[in-house]
CSV table of C-alpha atoms and ligand atoms in Angstrom, one decimal:
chain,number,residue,atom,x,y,z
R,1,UNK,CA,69.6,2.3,68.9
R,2,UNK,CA,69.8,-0.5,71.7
R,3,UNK,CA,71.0,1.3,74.7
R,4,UNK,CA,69.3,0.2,77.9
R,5,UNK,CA,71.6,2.4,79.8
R,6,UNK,CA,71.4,6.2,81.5
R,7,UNK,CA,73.5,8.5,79.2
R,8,UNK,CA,75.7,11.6,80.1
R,9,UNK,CA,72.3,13.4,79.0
R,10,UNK,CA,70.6,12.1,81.6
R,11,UNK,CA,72.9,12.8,84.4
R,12,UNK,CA,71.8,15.9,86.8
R,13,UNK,CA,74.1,19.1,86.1
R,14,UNK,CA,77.3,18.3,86.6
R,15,UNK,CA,78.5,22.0,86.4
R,16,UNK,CA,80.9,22.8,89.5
R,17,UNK,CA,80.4,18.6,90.6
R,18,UNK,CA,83.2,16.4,91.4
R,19,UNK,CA,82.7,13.1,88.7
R,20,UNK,CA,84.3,9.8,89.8
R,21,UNK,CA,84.7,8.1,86.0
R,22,UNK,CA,85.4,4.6,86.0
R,23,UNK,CA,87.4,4.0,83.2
R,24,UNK,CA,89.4,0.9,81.6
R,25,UNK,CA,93.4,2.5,81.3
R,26,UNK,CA,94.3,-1.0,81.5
R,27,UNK,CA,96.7,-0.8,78.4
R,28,UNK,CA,100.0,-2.7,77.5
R,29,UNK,CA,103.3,-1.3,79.2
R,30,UNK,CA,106.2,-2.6,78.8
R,31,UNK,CA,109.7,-1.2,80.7
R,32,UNK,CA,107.4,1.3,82.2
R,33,UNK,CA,105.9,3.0,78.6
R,34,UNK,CA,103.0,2.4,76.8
R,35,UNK,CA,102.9,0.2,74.2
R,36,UNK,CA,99.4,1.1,72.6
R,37,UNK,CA,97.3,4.5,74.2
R,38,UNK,CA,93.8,3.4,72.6
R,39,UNK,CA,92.1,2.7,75.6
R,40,UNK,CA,92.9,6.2,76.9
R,41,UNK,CA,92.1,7.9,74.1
R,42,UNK,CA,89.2,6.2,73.6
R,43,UNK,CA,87.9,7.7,76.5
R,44,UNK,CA,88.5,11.5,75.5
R,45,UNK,CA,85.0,12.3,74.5
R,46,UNK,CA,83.8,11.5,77.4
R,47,UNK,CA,86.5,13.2,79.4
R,48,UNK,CA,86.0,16.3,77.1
R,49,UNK,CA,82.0,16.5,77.3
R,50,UNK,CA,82.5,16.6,81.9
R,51,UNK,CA,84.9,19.2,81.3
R,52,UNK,CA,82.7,21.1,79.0
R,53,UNK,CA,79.8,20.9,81.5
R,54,UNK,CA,82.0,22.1,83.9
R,55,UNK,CA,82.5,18.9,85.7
R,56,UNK,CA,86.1,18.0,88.2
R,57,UNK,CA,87.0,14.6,86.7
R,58,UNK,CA,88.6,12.2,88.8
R,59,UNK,CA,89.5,9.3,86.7
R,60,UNK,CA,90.5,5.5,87.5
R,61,UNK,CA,91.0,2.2,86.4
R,62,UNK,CA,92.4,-1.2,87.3
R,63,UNK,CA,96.2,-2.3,85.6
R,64,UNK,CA,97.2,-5.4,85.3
R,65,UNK,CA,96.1,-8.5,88.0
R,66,UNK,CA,98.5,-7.2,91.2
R,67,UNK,CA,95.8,-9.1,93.6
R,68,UNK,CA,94.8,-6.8,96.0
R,69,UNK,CA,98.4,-6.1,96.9
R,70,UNK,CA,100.2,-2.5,96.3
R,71,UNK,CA,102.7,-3.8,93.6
R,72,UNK,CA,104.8,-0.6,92.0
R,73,UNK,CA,105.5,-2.5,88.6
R,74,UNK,CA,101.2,-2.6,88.0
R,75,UNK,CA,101.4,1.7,89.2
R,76,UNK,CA,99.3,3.8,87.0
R,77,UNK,CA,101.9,6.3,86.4
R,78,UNK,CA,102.8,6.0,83.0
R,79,UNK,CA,99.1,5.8,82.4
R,80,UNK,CA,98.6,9.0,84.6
R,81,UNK,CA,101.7,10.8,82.4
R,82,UNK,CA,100.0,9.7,79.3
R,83,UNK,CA,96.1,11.0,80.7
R,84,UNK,CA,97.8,14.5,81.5
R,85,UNK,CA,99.2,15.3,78.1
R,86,UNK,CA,96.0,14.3,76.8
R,87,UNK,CA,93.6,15.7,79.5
R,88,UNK,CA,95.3,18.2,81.2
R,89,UNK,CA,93.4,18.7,85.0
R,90,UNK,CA,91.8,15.6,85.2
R,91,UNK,CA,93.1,13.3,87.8
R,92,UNK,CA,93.8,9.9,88.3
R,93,UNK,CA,93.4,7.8,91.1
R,94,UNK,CA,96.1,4.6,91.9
R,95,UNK,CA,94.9,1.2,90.9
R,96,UNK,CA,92.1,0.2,91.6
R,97,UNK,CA,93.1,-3.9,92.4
R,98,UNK,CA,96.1,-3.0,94.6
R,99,UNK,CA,93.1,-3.0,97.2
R,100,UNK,CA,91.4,-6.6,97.6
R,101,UNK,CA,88.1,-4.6,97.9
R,102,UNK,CA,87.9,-4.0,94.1
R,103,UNK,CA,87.7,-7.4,92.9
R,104,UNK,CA,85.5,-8.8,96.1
R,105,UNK,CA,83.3,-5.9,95.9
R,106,UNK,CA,83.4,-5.3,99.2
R,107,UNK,CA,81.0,-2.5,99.8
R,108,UNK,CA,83.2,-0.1,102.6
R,109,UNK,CA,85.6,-0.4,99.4
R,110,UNK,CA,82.7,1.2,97.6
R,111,UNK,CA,81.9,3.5,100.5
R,112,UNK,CA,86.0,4.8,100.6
R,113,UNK,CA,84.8,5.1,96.8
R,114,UNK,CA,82.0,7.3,95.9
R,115,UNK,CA,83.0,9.3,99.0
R,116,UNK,CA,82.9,13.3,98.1
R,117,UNK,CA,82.0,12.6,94.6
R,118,UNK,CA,78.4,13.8,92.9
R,119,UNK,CA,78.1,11.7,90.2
R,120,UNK,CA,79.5,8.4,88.7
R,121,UNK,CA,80.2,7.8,85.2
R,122,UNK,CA,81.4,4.0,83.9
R,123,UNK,CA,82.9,4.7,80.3
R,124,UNK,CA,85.3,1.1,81.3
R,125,UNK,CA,83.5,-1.0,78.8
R,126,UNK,CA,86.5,-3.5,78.9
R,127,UNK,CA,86.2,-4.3,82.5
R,128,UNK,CA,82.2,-3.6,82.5
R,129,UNK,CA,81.7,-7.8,82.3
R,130,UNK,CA,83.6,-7.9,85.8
R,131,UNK,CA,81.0,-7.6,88.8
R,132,UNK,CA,84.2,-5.4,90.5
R,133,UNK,CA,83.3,-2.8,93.4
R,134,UNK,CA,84.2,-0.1,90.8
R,135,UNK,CA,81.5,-1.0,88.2
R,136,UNK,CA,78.9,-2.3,90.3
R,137,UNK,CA,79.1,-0.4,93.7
R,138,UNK,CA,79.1,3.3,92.6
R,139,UNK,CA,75.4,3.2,90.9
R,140,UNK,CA,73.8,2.4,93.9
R,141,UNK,CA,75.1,5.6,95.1
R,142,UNK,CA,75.4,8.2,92.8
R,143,UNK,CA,73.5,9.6,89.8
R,144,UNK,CA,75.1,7.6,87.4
R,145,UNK,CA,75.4,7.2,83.4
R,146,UNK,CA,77.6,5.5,80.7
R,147,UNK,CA,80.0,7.6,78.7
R,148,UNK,CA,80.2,7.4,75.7
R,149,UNK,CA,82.6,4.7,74.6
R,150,UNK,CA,80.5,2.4,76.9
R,151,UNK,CA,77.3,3.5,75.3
R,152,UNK,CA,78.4,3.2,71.8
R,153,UNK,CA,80.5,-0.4,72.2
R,154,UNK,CA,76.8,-1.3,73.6
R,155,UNK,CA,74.8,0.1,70.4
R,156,UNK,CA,77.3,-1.9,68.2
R,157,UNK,CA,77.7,-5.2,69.7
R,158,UNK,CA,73.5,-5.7,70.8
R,159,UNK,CA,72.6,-4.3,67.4
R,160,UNK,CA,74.7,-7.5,66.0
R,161,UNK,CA,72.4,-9.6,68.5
R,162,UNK,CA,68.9,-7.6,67.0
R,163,UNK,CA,69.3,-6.4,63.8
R,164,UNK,CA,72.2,-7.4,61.9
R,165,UNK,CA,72.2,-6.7,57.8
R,166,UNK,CA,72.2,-9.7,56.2
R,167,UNK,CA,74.7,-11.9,55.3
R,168,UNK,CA,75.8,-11.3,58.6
R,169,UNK,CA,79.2,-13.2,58.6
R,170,UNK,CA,81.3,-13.7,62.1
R,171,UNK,CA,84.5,-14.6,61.8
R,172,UNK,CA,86.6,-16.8,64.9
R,173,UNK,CA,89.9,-17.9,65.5
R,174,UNK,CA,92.2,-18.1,68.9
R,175,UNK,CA,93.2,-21.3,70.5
R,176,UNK,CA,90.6,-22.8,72.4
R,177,UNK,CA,87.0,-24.0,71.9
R,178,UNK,CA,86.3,-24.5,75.3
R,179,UNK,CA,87.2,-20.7,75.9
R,180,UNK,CA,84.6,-19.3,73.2
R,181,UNK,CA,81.8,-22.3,73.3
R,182,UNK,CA,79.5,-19.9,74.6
R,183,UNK,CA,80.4,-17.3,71.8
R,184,UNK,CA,80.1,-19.7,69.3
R,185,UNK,CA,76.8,-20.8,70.1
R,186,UNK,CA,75.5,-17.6,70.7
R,187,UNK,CA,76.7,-16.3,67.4
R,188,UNK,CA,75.1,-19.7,65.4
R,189,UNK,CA,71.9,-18.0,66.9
R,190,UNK,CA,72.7,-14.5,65.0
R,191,UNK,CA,74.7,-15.4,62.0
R,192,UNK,CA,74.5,-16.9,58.4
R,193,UNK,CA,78.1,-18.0,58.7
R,194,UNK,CA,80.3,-18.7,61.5
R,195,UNK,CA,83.8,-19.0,60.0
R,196,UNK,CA,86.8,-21.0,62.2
R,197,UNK,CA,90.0,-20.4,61.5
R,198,UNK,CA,92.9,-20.2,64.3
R,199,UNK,CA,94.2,-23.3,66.5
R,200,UNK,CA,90.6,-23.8,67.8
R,201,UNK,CA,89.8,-24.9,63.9
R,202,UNK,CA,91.7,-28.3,64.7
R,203,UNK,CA,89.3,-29.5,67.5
R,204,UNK,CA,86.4,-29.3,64.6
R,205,UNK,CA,88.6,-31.2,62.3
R,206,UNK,CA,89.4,-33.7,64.2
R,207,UNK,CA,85.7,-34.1,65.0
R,208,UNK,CA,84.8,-34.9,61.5
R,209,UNK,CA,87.8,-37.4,61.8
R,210,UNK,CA,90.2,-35.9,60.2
R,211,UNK,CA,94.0,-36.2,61.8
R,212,UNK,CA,95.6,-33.1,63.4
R,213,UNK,CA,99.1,-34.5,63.8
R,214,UNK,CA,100.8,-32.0,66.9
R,215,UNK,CA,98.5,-29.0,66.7
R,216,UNK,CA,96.0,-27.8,68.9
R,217,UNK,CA,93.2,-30.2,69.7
R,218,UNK,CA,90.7,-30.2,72.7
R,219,UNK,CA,90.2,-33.9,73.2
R,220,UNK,CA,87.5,-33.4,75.7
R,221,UNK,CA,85.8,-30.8,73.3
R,222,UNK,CA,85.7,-32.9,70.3
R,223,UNK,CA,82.4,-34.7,71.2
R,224,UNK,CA,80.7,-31.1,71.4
R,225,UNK,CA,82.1,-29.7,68.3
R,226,UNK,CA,81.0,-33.1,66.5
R,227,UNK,CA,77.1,-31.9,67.4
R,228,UNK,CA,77.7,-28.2,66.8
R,229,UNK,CA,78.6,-29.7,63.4
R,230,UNK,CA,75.6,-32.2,63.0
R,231,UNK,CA,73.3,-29.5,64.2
R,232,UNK,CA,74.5,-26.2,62.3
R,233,UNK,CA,77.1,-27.9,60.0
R,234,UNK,CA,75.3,-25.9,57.4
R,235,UNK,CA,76.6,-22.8,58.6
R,236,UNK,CA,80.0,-23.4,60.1
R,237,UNK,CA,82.7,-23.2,58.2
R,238,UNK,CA,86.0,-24.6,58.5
R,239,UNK,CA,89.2,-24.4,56.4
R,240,UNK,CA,89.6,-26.5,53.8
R,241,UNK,CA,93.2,-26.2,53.6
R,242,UNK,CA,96.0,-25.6,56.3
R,243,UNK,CA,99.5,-24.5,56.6
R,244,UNK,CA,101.7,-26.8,58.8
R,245,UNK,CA,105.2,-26.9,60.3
R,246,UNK,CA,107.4,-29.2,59.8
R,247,UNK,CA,108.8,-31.9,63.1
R,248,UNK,CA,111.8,-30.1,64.4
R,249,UNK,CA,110.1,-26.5,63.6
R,250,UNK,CA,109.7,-23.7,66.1
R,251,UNK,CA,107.5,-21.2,66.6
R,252,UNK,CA,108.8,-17.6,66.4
R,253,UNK,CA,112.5,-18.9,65.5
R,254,UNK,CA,112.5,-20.0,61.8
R,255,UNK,CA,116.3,-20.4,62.4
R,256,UNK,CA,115.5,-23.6,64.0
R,257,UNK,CA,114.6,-25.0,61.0
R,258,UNK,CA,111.6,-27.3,60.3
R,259,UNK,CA,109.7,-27.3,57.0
R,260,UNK,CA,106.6,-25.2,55.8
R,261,UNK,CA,104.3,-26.9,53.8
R,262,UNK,CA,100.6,-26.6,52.9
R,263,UNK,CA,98.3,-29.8,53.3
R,264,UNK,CA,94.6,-30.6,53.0
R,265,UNK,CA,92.2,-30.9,56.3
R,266,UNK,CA,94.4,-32.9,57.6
R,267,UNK,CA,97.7,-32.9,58.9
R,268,UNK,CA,100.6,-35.3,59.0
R,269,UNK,CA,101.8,-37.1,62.2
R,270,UNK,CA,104.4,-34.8,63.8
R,271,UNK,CA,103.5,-31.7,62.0
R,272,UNK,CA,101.6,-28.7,63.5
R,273,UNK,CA,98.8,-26.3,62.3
R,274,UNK,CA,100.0,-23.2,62.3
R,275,UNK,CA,97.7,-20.8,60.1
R,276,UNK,CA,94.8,-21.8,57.7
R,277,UNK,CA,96.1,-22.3,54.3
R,278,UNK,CA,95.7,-20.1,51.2
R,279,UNK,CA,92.7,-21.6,49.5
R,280,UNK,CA,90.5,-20.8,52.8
R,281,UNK,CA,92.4,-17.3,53.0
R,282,UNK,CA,90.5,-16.9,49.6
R,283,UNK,CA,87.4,-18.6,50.4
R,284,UNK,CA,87.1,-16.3,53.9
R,285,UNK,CA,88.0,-13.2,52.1
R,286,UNK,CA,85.3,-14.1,49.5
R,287,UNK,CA,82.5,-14.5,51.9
R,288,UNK,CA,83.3,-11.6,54.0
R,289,UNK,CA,83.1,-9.4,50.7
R,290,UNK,CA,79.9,-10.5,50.1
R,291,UNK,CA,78.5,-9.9,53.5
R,292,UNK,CA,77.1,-7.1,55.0
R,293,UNK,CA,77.9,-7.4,58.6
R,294,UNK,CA,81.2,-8.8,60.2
R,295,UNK,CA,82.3,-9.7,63.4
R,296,UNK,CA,86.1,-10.8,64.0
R,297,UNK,CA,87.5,-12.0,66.7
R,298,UNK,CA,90.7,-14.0,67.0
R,299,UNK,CA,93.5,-14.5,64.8
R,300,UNK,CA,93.4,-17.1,62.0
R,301,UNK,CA,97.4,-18.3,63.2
R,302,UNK,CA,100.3,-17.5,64.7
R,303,UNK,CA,100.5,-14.0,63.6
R,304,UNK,CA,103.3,-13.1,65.6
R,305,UNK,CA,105.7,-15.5,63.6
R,306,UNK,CA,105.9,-14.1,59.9
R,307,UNK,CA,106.1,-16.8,58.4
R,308,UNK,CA,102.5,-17.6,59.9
R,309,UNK,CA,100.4,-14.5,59.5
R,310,UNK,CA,99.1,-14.5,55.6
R,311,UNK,CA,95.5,-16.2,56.6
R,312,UNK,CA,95.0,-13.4,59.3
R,313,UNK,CA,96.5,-10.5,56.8
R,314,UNK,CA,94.3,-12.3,54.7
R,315,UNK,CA,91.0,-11.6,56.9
R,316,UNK,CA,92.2,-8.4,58.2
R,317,UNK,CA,92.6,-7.1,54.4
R,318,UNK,CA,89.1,-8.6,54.0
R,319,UNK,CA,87.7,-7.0,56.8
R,320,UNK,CA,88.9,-3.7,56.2
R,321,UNK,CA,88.1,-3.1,52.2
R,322,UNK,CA,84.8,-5.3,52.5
R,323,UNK,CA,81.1,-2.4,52.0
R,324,UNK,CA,80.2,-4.5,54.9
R,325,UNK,CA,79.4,-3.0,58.4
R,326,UNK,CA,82.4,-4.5,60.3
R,327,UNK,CA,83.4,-4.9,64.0
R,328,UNK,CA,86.3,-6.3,65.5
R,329,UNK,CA,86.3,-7.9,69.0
R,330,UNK,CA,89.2,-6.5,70.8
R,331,UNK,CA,92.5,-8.4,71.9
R,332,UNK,CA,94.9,-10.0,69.4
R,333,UNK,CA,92.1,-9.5,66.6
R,334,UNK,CA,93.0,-5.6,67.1
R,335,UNK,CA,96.8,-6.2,67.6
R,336,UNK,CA,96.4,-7.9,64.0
R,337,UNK,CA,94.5,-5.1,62.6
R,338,UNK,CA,97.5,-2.2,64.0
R,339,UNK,CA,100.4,-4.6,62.6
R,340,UNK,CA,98.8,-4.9,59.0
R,341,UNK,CA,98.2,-0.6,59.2
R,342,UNK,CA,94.5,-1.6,58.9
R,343,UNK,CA,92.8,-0.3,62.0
R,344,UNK,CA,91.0,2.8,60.1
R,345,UNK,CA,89.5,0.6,57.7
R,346,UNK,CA,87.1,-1.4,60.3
R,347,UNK,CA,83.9,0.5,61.6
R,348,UNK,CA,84.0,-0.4,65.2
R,349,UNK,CA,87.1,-1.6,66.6
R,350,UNK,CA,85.9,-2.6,70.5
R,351,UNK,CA,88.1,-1.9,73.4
R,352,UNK,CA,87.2,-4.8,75.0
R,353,UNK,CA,87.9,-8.6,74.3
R,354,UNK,CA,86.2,-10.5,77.3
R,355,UNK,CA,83.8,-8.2,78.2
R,356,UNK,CA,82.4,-8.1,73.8
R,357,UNK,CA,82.0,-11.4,73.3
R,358,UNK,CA,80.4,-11.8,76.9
R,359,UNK,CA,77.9,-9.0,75.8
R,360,UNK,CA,77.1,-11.0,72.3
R,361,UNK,CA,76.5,-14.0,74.5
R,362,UNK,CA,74.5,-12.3,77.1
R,363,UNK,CA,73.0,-9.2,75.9
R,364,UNK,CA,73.8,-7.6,79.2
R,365,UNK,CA,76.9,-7.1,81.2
R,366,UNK,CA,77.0,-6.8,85.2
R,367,UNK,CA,78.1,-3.1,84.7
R,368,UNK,CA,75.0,-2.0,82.4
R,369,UNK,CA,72.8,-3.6,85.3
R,370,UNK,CA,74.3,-1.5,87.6
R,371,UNK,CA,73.8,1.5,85.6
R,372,UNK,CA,70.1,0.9,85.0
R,373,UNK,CA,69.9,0.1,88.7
R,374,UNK,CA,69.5,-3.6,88.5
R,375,UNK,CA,72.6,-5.0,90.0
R,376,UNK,CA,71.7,-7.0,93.2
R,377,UNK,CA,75.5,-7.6,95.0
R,378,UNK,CA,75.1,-11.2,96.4
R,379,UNK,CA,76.5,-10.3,99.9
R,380,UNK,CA,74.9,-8.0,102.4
D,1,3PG,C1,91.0,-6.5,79.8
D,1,3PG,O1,92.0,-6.0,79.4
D,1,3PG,O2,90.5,-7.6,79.4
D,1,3PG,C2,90.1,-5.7,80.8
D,1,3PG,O3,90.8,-4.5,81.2
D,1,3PG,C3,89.7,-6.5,82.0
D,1,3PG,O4,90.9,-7.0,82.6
D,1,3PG,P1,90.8,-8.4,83.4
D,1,3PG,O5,90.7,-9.4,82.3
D,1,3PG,O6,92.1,-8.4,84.1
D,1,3PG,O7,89.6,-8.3,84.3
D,2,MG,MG1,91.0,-9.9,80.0
């Protein structure tokens, strides 16, 4: 157990006290429903242990990026419709960024805040890596604690930093380098394997000189991937095969034609990286079978299009039948995980995509600060 952070134990008695709970309802909606409810349920344990102490539980989160402006199609409502089936009598305050004060912590937004609650509980471990008025403000005020999602999401993702079983194998895909160079290097600290599959995969090949035709490449990152290579080359590992579209393909409209083929590292003039190809599907599966701890974040290829998704079926499948103690870092990696049916099969699926891999880089987040009382706010 790695939690630096006041639990609901540790609150004072919260029987008969009105409880502010920051939570992170930020889920997908689209035409006004919800498209996927796991971030509110996620937060039901911690929900149902206030009630149980007797707590009033006023709930709220942020939706969406409306920019400090009210902006009815970022409302809370269908969240707030969704909350009351699953919590009847808690209540939910509107979102949290239709005032500018949330996102510049501005402290008399804080103040407006806290005011007539007793306690403060941050169960938003999604949103806990922003230093927002909402999840730095209210400890400075308020007895304060972590529920429980935030507390477990911190056991799981430091204990990869401290004690991992070994092999611990992390797994990474998504599109840019330059958006998980931090991660990356944090994770060579940790890991046995670093395994990179996804568009970001073609930045390392080109590094090692191989062509990349039209996919994915981060000229001004190949020069950094080149020494992550020298220096840890023995531990990341990169697909030795690839799946490419054809010149004239599109992605997501296989009626536009355009060949599929599998080819080597590299890939042909005018063609475009779409998925790692089967051979690394194997070899990936193989070596997250014979780990003992995985991390996965970020899809292997373009899942969405079907004719692109067998390398990250092919990780997700790994991932969820491997003896292995597995976590997934939230986002598309999750999304993955629900479109294959495999979401039960992983042992920690985190509810939050930036704010995980920041904690793996870090070891802290601005909201556990807060909640252990070390957050300094750098104005006033
Ligand atoms: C998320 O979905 O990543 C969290 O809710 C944080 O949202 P943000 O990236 O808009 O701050
Ligand atoms: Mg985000």
């Amino acid at each position: 157990m790695v939690t630096p952070v006041p639990l609901l134990e540790d609150l004072p008695p919260v029987a008969g006290v009105r409880v502010l709970l920051r939570a992170d309802f930020n889920v997908p909606v689209r035409d006004g429903e919800i498209v996927d409810d796991l971030r509110i349920r996620a937060a039901l344990p911690t929900i149902r242990w206030l009630l149980d102490q007797g707590a009033e539980v006023v709930a709220c989160t942020h939706l969406g990026r409306p920019k400090g402006k009210v902006d009815p199609a970022y409302s809370v409502e269908p969240v707030r419709v969704r909350l009351a089936e699953l919590a009847p009598g808690v209540e939910l305050l509107e979102n949290l960024r239709y005032d500018p004060g949330e996102e510049g912590n501005d402290p008399a937004f804080v103040a407006r805040l806290v005011d007539g609650f007793g306690a403060y509980v941050n169960d938003a471990f999604g949103a806990s890596h922003r230093a927002h008025a909402s999840i730095v403000g209210p400890p400075q005020f308020l007895p304060s604690a972590a529920g429980r999602l935030l507390a477990r999401e911190v056991d799981v993702l430091l204990g990869l930093r401290t004690d991992p079983k070994r092999p611990f194998v992390a797994v990474l895909g998504g599109s840019k380098v330059s958006d998980k160079l931090t991660v990356i290097e944090a994770l060579l600290d940790v890991a046995d394997q670093l395994l990179i599959g996804g568009g970001m995969c073609f930045t390392f090949l080109a590094a090692q000189g191989h062509g990349v035709g039209a996919s994915l490449c981060e000229r001004d990152m190949v020069d950094t991937c080149g020494s992550l290579l020298e220096r840890h080359g023995d531990r990341l590992v990169l697909p030795s095969d690839i799946t490419a579209l054809g010149p004239g393909g599109k992605l997501m409209d296989p009626a536009a034609g355009g060949e599929v083929r599998q080819v080597g590292t590299t890939v042909p003039d005018g063609w475009t990286g779409v998925d790692i190809g089967p051979g690394t599907a194997a070899d990936f599966g193989d070596r997250i079978t014979e780990a003992r701890t995985v991390f996965w974040n970020g899809p292997m290829g373009v899942f969405e299009d079907p004719r692109f998704e067998s390398g990250t079926r092919a990780v997700a499948h790994a991932v969820a039948d491997t003896r292995a103690f597995t976590v997934v870092g939230g986002g598309d990696s999750a999304a993955a995980l629900a479109q294959f049916g495999l979401d039960d099969g992983v042992d920690h699926v985190s509810t939050g995509g930036g704010a995980s891999l920041e904690l793996l880089e870090q070891g802290d987040l601005p909201g556990l600060a807060a909640l252990r009382g070390d957050w300094k706010d750098d104005h006033g």
